Coordinates of C-alpha atoms and ligand atoms in Angstrom, one line a residue:
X1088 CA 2.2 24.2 -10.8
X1089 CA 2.4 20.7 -11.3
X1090 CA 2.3 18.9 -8.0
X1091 CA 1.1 15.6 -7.4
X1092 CA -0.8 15.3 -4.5
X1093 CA -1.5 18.9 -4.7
X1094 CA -0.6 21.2 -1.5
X1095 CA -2.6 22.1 1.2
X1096 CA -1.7 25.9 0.4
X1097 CA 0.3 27.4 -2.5
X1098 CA 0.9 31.1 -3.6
X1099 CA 2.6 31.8 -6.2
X1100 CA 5.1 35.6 -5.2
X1101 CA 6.6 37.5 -7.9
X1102 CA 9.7 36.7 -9.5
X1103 CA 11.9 33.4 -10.3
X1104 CA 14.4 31.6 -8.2
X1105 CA 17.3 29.8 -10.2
X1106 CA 19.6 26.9 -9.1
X1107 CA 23.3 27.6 -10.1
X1108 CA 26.9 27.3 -9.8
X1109 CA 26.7 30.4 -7.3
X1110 CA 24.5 28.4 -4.8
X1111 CA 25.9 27.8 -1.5
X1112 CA 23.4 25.3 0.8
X1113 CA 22.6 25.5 4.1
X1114 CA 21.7 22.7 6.3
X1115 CA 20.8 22.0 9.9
X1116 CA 22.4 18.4 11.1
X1117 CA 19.0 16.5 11.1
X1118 CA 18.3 17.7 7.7
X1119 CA 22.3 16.6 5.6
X1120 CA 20.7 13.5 4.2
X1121 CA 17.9 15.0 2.3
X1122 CA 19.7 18.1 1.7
X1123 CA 22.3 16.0 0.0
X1124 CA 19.6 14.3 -1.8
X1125 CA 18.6 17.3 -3.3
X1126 CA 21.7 18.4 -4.2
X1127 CA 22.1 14.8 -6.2
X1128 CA 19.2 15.4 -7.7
X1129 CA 20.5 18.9 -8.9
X1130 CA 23.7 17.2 -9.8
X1131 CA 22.0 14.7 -12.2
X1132 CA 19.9 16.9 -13.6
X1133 CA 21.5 20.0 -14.8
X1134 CA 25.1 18.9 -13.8
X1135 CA 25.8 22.0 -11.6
X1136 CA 27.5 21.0 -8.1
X1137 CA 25.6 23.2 -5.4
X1138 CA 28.5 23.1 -2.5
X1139 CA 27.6 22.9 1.3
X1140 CA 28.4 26.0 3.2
X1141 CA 28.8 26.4 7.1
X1142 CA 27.5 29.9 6.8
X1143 CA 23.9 30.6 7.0
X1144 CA 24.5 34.0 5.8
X1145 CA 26.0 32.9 2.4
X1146 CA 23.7 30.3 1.4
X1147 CA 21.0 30.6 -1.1
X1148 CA 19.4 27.1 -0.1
X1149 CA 18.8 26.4 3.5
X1150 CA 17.3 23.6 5.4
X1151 CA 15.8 24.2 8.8
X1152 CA 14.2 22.6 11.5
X1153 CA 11.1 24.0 12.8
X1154 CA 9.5 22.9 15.5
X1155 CA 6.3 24.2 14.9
X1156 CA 5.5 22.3 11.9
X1157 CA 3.3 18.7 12.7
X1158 CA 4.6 15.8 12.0
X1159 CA 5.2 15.4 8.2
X1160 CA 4.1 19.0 7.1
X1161 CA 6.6 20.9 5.5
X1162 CA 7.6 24.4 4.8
X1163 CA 8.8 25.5 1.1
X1164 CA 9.6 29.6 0.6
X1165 CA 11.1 30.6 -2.4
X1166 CA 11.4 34.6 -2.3
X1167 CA 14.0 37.3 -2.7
X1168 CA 16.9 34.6 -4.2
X1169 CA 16.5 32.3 -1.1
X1170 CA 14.8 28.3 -1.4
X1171 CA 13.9 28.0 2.0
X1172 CA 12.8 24.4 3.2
X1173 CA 11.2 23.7 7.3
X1174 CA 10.3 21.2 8.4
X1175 CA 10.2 19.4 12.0
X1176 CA 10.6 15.2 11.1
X1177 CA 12.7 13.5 8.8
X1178 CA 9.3 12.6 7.1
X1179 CA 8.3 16.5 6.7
X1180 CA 11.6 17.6 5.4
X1181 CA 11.7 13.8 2.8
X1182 CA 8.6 15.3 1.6
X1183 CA 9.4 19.1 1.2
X1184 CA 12.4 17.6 -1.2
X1185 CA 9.5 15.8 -3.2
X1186 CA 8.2 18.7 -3.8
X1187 CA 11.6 20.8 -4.9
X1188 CA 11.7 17.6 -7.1
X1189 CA 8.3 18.2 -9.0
X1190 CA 8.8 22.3 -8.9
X1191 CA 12.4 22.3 -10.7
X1192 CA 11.2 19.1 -12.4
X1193 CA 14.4 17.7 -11.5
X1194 CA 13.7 14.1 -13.7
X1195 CA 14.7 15.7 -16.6
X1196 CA 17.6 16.9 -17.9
X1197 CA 18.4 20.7 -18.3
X1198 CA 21.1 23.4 -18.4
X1199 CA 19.9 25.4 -15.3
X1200 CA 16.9 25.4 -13.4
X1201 CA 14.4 28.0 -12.1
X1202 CA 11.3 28.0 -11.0
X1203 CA 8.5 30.9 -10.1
X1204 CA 8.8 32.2 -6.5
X1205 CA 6.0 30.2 -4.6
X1206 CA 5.3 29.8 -0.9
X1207 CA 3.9 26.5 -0.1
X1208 CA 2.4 24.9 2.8
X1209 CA 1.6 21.0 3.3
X1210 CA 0.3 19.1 5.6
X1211 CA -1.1 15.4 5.0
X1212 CA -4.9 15.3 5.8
X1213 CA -4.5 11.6 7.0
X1214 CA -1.5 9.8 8.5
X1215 CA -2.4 6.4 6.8
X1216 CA -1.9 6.6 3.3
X1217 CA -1.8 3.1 2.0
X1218 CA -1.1 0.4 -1.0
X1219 CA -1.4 -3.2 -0.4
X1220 CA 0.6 -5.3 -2.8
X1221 CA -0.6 -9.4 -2.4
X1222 CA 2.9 -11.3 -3.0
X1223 CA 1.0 -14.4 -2.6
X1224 CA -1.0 -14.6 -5.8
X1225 CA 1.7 -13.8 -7.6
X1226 CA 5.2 -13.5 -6.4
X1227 CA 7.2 -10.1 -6.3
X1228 CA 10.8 -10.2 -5.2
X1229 CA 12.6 -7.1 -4.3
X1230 CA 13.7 -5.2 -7.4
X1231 CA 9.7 -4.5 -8.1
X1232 CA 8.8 -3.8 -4.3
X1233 CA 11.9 -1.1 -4.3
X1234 CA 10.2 -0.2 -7.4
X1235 CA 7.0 0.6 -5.6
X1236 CA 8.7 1.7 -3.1
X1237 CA 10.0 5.1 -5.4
X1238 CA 6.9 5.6 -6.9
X1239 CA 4.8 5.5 -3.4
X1240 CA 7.6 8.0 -2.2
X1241 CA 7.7 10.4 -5.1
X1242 CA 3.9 10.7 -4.5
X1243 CA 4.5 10.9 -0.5
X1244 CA 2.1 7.7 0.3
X1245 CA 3.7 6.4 3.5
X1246 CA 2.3 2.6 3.9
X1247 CA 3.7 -0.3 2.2
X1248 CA 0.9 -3.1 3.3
X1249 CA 2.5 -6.7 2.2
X1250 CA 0.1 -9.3 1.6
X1251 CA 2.5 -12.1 2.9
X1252 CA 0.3 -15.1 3.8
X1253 CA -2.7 -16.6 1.4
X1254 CA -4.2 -20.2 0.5
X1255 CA -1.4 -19.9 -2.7
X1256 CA 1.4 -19.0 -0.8
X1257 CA 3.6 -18.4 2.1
X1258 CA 5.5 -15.4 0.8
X1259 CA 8.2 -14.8 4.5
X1260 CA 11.4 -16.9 5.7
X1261 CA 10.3 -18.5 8.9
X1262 CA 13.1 -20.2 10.3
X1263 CA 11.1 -22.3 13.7
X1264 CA 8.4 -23.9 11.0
X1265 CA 11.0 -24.2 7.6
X1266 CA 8.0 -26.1 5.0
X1267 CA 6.2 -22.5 5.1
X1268 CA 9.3 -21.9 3.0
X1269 CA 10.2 -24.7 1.3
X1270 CA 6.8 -26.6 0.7
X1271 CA 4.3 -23.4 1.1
X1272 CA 6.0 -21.5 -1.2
X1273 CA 5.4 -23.2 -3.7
X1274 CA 2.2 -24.3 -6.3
X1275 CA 2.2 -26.3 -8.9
X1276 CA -0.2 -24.3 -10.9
X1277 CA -2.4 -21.0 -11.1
X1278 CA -5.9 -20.2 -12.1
X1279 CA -6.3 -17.9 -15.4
X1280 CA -8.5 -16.6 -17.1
X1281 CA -7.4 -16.9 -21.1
X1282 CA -8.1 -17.8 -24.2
X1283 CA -11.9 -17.1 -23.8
X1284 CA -12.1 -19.7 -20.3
X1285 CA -11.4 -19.8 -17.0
X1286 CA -8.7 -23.0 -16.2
X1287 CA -5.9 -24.0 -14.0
X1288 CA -2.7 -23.5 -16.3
X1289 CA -0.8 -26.4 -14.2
X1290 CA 2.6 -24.1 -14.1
X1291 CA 4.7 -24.0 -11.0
X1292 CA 5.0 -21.0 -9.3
X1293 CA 6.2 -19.7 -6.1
X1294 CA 9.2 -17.5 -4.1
X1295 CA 9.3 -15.7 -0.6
X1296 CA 11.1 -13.1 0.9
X1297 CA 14.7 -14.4 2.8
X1298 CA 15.2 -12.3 6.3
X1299 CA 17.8 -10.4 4.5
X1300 CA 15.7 -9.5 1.7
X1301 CA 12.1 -8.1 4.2
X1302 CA 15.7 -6.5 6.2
X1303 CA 16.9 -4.8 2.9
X1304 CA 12.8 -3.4 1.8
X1305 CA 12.3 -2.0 5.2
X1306 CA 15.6 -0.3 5.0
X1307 CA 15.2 1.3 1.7
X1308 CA 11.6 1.8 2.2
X1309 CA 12.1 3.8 5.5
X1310 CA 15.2 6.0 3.9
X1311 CA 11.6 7.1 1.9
X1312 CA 9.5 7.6 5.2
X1313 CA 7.6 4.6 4.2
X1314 CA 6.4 2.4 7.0
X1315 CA 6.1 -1.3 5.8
X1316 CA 3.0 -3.2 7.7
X1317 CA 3.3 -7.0 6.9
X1318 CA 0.0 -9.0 7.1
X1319 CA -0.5 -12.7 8.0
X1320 CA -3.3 -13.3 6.8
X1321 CA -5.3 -15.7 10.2
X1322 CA -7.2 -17.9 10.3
X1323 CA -8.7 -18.6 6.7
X1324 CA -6.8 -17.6 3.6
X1325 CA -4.6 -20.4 5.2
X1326 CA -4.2 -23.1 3.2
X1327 CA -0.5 -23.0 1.8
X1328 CA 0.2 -23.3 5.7
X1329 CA -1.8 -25.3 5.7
X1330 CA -0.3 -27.5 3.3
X1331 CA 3.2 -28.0 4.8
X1332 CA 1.5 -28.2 8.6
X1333 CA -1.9 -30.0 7.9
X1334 CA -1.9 -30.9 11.7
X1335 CA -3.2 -27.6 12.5
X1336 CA -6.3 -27.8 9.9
X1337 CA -9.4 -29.0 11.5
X1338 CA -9.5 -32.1 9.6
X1339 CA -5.9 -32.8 10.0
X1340 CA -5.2 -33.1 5.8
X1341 CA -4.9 -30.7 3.3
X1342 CA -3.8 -31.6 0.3
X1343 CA -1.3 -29.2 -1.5
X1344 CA -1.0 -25.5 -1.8
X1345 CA -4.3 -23.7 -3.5
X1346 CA -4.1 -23.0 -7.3
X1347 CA -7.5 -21.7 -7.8
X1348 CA -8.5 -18.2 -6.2
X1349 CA -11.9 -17.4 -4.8
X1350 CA -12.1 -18.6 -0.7
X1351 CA -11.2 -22.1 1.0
X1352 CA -13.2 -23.3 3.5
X1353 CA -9.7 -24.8 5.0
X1354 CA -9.0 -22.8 7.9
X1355 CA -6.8 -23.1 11.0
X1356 CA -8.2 -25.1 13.7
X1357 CA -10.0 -22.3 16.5
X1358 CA -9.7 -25.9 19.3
X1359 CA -6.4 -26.9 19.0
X1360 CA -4.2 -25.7 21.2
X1361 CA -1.0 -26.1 19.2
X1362 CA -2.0 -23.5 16.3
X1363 CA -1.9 -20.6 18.8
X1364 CA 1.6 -21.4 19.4
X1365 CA 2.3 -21.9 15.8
X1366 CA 0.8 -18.5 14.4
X1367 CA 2.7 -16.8 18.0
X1368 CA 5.9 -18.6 16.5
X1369 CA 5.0 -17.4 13.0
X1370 CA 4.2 -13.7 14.6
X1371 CA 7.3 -13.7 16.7
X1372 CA 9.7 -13.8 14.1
X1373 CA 7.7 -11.5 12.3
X1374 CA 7.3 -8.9 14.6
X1375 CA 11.2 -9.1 15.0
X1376 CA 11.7 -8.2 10.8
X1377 CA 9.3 -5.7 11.1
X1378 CA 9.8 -2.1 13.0
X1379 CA 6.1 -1.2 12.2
X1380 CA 3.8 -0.3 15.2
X1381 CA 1.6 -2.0 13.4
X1382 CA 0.9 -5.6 11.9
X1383 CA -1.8 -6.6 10.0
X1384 CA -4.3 -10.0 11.2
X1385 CA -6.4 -10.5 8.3
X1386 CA -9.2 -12.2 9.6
X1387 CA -10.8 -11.6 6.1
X1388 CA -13.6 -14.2 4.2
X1389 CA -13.7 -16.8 7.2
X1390 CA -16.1 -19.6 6.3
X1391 CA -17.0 -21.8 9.8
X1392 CA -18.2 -24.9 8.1
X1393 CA -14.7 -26.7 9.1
X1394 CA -15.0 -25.6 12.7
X1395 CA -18.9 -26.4 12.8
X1396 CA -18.2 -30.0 12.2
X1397 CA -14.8 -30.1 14.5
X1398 CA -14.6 -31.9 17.6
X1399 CA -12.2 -29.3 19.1
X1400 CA -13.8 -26.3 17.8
X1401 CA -16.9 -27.0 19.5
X1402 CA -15.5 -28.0 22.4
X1403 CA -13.6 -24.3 22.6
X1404 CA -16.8 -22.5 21.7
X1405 CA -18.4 -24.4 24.8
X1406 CA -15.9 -23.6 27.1
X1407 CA -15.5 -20.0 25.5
X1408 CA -19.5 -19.9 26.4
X1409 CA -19.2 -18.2 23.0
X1410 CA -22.9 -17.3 21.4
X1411 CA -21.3 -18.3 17.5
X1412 CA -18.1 -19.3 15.4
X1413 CA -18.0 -15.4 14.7
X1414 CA -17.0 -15.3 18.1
X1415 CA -14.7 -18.1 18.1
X1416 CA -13.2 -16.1 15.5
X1417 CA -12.9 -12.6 17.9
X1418 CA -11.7 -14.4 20.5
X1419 CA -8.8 -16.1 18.3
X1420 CA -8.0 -12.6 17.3
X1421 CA -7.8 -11.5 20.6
X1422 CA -5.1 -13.9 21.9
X1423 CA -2.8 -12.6 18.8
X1424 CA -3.9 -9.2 19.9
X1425 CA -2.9 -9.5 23.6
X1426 CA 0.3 -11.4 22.5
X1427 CA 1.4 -9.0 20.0
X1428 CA 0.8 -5.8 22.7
X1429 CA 2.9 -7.3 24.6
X1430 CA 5.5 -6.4 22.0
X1431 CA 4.4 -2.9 21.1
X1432 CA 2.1 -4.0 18.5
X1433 CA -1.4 -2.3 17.4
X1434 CA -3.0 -4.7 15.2
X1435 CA -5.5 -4.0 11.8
X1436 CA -7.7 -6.3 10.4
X1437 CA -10.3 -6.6 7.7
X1438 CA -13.6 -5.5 8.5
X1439 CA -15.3 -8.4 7.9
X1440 CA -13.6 -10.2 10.7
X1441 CA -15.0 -7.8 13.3
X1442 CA -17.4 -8.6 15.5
X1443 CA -19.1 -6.5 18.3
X1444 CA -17.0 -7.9 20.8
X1445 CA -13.8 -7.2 19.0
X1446 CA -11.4 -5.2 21.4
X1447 CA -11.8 -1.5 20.5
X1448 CA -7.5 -1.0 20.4
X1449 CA -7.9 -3.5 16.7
X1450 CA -8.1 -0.7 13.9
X1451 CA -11.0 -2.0 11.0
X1452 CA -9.9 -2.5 7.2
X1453 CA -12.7 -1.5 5.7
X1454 CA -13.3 -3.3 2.0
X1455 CA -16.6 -4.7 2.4
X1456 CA -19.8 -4.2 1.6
X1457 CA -17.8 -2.8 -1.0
X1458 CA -18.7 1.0 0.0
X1459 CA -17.0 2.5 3.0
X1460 CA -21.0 2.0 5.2
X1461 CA -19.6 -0.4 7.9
X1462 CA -16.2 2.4 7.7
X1463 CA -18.5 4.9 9.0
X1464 CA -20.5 2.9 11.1
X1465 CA -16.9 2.2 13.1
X1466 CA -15.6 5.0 12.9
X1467 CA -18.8 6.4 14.6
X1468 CA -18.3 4.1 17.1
X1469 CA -15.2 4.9 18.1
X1470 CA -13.2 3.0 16.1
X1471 CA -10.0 3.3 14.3
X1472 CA -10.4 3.1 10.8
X1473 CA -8.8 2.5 7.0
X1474 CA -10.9 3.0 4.3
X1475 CA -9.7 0.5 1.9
X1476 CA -13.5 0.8 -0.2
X1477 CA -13.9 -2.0 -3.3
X1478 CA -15.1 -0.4 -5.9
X1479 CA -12.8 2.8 -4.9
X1480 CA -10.1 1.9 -4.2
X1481 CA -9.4 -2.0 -5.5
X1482 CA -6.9 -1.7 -8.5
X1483 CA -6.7 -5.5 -9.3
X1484 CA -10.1 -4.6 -11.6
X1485 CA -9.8 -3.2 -14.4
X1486 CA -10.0 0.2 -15.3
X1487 CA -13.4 -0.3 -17.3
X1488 CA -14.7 -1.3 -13.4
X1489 CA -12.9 0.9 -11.7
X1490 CA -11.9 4.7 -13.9
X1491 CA -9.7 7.0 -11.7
X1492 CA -12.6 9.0 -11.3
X1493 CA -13.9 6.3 -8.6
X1494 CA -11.2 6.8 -6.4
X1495 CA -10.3 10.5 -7.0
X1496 CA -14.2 11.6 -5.4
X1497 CA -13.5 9.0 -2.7
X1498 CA -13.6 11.2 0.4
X1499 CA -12.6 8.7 3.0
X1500 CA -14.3 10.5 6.4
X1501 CA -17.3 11.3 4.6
X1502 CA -20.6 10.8 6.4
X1503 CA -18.4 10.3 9.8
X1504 CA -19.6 12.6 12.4
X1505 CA -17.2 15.7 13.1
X1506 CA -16.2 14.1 16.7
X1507 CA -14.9 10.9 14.9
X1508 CA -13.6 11.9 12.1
X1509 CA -9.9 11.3 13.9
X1510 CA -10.9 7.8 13.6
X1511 CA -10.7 7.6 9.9
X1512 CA -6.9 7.2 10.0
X1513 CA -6.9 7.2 6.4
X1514 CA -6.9 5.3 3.0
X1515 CA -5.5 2.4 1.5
X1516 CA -5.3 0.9 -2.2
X1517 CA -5.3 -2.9 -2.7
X1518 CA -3.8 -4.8 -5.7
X1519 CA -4.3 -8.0 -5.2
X1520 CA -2.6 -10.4 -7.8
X1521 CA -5.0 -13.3 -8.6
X1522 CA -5.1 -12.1 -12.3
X1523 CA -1.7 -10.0 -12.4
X1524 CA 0.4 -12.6 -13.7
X1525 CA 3.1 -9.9 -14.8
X1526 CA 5.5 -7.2 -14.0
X1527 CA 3.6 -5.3 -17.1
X1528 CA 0.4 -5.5 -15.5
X1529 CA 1.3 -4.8 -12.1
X1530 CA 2.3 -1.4 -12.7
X1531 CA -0.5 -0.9 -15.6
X1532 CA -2.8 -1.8 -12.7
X1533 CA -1.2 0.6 -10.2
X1534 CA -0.3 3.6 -12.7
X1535 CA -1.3 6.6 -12.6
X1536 CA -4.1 4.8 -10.1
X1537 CA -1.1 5.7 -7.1
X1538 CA -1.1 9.3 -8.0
X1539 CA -4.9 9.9 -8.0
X1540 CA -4.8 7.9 -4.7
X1541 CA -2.4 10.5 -3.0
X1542 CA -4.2 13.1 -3.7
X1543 CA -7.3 11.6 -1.7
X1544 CA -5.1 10.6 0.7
X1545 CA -3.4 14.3 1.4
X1546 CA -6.8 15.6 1.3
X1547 CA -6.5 18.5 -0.7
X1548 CA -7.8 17.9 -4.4
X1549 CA -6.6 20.5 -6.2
X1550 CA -7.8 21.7 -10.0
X1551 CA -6.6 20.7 -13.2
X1552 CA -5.7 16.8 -11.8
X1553 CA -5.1 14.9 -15.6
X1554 CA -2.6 18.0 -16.8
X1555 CA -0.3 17.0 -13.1
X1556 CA -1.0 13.5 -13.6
X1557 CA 0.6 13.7 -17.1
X1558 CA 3.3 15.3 -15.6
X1559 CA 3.9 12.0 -14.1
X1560 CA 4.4 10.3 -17.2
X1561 CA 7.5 10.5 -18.0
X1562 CA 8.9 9.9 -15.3
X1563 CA 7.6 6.5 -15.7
X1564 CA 8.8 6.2 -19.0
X1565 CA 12.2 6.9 -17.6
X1566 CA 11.8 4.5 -14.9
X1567 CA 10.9 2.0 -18.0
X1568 CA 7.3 0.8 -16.2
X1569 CA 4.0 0.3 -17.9
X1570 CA 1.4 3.3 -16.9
X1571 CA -1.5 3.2 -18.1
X1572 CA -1.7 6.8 -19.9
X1573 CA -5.3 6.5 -21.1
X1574 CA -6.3 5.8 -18.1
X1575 CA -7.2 9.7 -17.5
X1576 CA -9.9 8.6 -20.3
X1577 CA -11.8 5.4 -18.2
X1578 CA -15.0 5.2 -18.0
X1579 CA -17.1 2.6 -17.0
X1580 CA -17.6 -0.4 -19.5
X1581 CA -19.6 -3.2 -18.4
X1582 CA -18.3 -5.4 -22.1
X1583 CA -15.1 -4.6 -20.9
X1584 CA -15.5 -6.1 -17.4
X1585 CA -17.8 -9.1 -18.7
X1586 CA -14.4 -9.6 -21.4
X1587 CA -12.5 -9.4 -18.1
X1588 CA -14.4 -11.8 -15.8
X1589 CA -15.0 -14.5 -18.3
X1590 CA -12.6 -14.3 -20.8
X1591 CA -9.4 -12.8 -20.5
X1592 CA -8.2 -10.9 -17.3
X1593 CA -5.4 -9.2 -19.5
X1594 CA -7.3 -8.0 -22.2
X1595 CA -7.0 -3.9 -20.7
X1596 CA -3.4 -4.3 -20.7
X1597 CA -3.2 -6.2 -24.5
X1598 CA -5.4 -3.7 -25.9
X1599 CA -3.1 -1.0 -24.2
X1600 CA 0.1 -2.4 -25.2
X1601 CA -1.4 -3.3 -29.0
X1602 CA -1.0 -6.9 -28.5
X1603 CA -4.9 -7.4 -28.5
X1604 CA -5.9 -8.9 -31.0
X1605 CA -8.8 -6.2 -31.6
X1606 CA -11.6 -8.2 -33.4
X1607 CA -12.1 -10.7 -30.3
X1608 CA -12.5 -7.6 -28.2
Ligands
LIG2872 C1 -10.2 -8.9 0.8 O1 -10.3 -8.3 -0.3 N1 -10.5 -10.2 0.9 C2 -9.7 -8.2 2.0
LIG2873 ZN1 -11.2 -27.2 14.5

């Protein structure tokens, strides 16, 4: 069977089941609007109408609720002419029509549909399955986030992370502090690496999200039990604030929104008073755009130089009696903490930006020291944990860097002791956009990465992996984006990544798409 990620438990039972006119389906209440999804899918597929009966007795598709099933496992029984689907959540049941969707291969078109009589359990290993998408780098407006948003769904991966805040650009309508849209936005050129060098092409660039456009994802990312977690990124990888409010900067002036990538040592100011009201200002409205329980800090790559030689920072860290900026930096955190549990927020930041004293409730996103040690070390200590590993689990790199192999052994509670291994909430893949300049290259980067990342994420790696990821293709070929089909072949290639570092950051996706031109390869 082709399922991407593969089930927790499948068993194949004699015969075939077989969608037709004759089918009558069954639903309970909670259940109409994936049942009706399934019945479009049927619909578009094979053209035959399956009509909604009131009477359980006559259908040959029925929805149920079960109570006994956690909370987005699923039931699917096909046996003795009956599809059978349970399932306790919306999330279970979403899923459990995934599922019918990869079985009947309902993506393609066909005269009637049957499929071999299977019983099939599932049950996600972890409940944070992740993909970051940085906006700020390079802007992505809604058409390719709802974009994402299908793909992540079809391969039941339930966190959207947006990157909203960086030093190149504000990426969320604010409507208390308006230059984080109008002037932070916006740069007047970007870094790239081309033509055999590294330069700043001086080309504007820039965009945001309106209200009614983060309004619009949420919606249509949580009809595909997706949970969207926005990030502001506090209090370095700050500068486009920055920019438009240099007052809150430690030296008072910052010059214009970052071009280059790499880290600023422009942060917020830790002494002055009036950035915690700013970034509670920024949070507030936030928080109201965003259902998530959760919100995401940053508190990644935070160098103190800026608040070693400020007046006011050193003044806080006395007062603080604090031993270090580090600190400074935890206790920073801490007012955002306490002000966003106030509003029913957990927050999750990078795990660079945690300190010993960090309050035990803020769950670690672990990326550095690019293996998942300091994960462990966490999660042993009784932290909450995403495993978001660098060399795993990072698909801005290319695939010469980073093969699908990388992130298909990544076992993200491994080495965690038995007792903690509830901590390791889960997994999470990053593409950040410094070098993806292009629709193309976004999904190049991310496909079939996503599906290989689901099926570490559900936990249950099943055989034969490259024939179900193919089965994948075409569907992406339908939905007309760029996946990157030799991808199943990657393999480590340090020319490659040198080519990619120092020369051009495309040249994967030119080779790929035959645009390369080969003999400067
Ligand atoms: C990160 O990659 N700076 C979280
Ligand atoms: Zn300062």
């Amino acid at each position: 069977m082709k399922i991407i990620p593969q089930p927790k438990k499948f068993e194949k039972i004699c015969g075939s089941f077989t969608i037709n006119q004759d089918c009558y389906i069954y639903c309970d209440k909670e259940f109409k609007s994936q049942a009706e999804r399934l019945v479009g899918m049927v619909l578009t597929s094979t053209g035959i109408n399956v009509t909604f009966t009131d009477e359980i007795d006559n259908a040959k598709i029925i929805f149920s609720k079960y109570e006994d099933c956690g909370d987005e496992a699923y039931i699917v029984m096909l046996s003795q002419d009956i599809l059978t689907v349970k399932a306790n959540t919306f999330s279970g049941c979403f899923y459990a029509v995934e599922t019918l969707r990869q079985l009947f291969e309902l993506d393609s078109e066909q005269q009637e549909i049957s499929c071999v009589n299977c019983y099939i359990e599932d049950r996600p290993k972890y409940v944070h399955r992740g993909l970051l998408i940085d906006i700020c780098r390079h802007f992505y407006g809604t058409g390719v986030l709802k974009q994402i948003i299908d793909i992540m769904s079809q391969v039941k991966l339930n966190k959207l992370h947006l990157h909203l805040s960086d030093d190149q650009g504000f990426r969320v309508q604010i409507d208390k502090y308006p230059l984080l849209n109008t002037v932070s936005s916006m740069r007047d050129g970007s870094e790239v690496v081309k033509n055999g060098k590294k330069y700043v092409e001086e080309e504007p660039h820039g965009g945001y999200l309106t209200k009614d456009e983060i309004r619009e994802i949420v919606k249509y990312a949580a009809e595909r039990a997706i949970d969207v977690i926005p990030e502001i990124d506090i209090p370095g990888h700050s500068v486009a604030a920055l920019a438009a409010y240099p007052e809150y900067s430690c030296a008072g002036q910052i010059a214009e929104v970052r071009k280059q990538w790499g880290i600023s040592k422009d942060i917020l100011c830790a002494g002055n008073d009036g950035v915690y009201a700013f970034v509670c200002g920024i949070l507030d409205e936030v928080c109201e755009l965003f259902p998530s329980k959760y919100i995401h800090l940053g508190g990644d790559e935070v160098p103190k130089d800026r608040w070693c030689n400020c007046k006011l920072c050193r003044e806080k860290l006395a007062e603080l009696h604090l031993k270090d900026f580090d600190e400074l930096q935890t206790y920073m955190v801490e007012v955002f903490r306490k002000h966003l549990e106030e509003k029913g927020k957990t927050v999750i930041c990078w795990n660079d930006g945690i300190t010993d004293t960090t309050d035990k409730k803020i769950i670690s996103q672990v990326w550095k020291p690019f293996t998942n040690k300091d994960g462990i070390k966490d999660a042993n200590n009784g932290r909450k944990v995403i495993m978001s590993p660098f060399f795993r689990t990072y698909f801005d790199y290319p695939y010469a860097m980073t093969p699908l192999s990388k992130t298909l052994r990544f076992k993200p509670d491994k080495g965690v002791k038995k007792v903690n291994r509830a901590n390791v909430l889960g997994v999470e893949g990053c593409l950040w956009t410094e070098y993806v300049d292009s629709v193309d290259k976004l999904f190049f980067n991310l496909l079939p990465r996503v599906d290989v990342l689901s099926e570490c994420a559900w936990g249950y790696r099943g055989r034969s992996i490259k024939k179900r990821i193919q089965s994948r293709f075409e569907i992406y070929d339908k939905m007309n984006v760029v996946c990157n089909k030799s991808g199943l072949r990657s393999k480590r290639n340090i020319r490659l990544i040198n080519k990619f570092f120092k020369k051009n950051a495309n040249i994967e996706l030119e080779r790929y798409l035959g645009k390369g031109k080969e003999k400067t390869l």
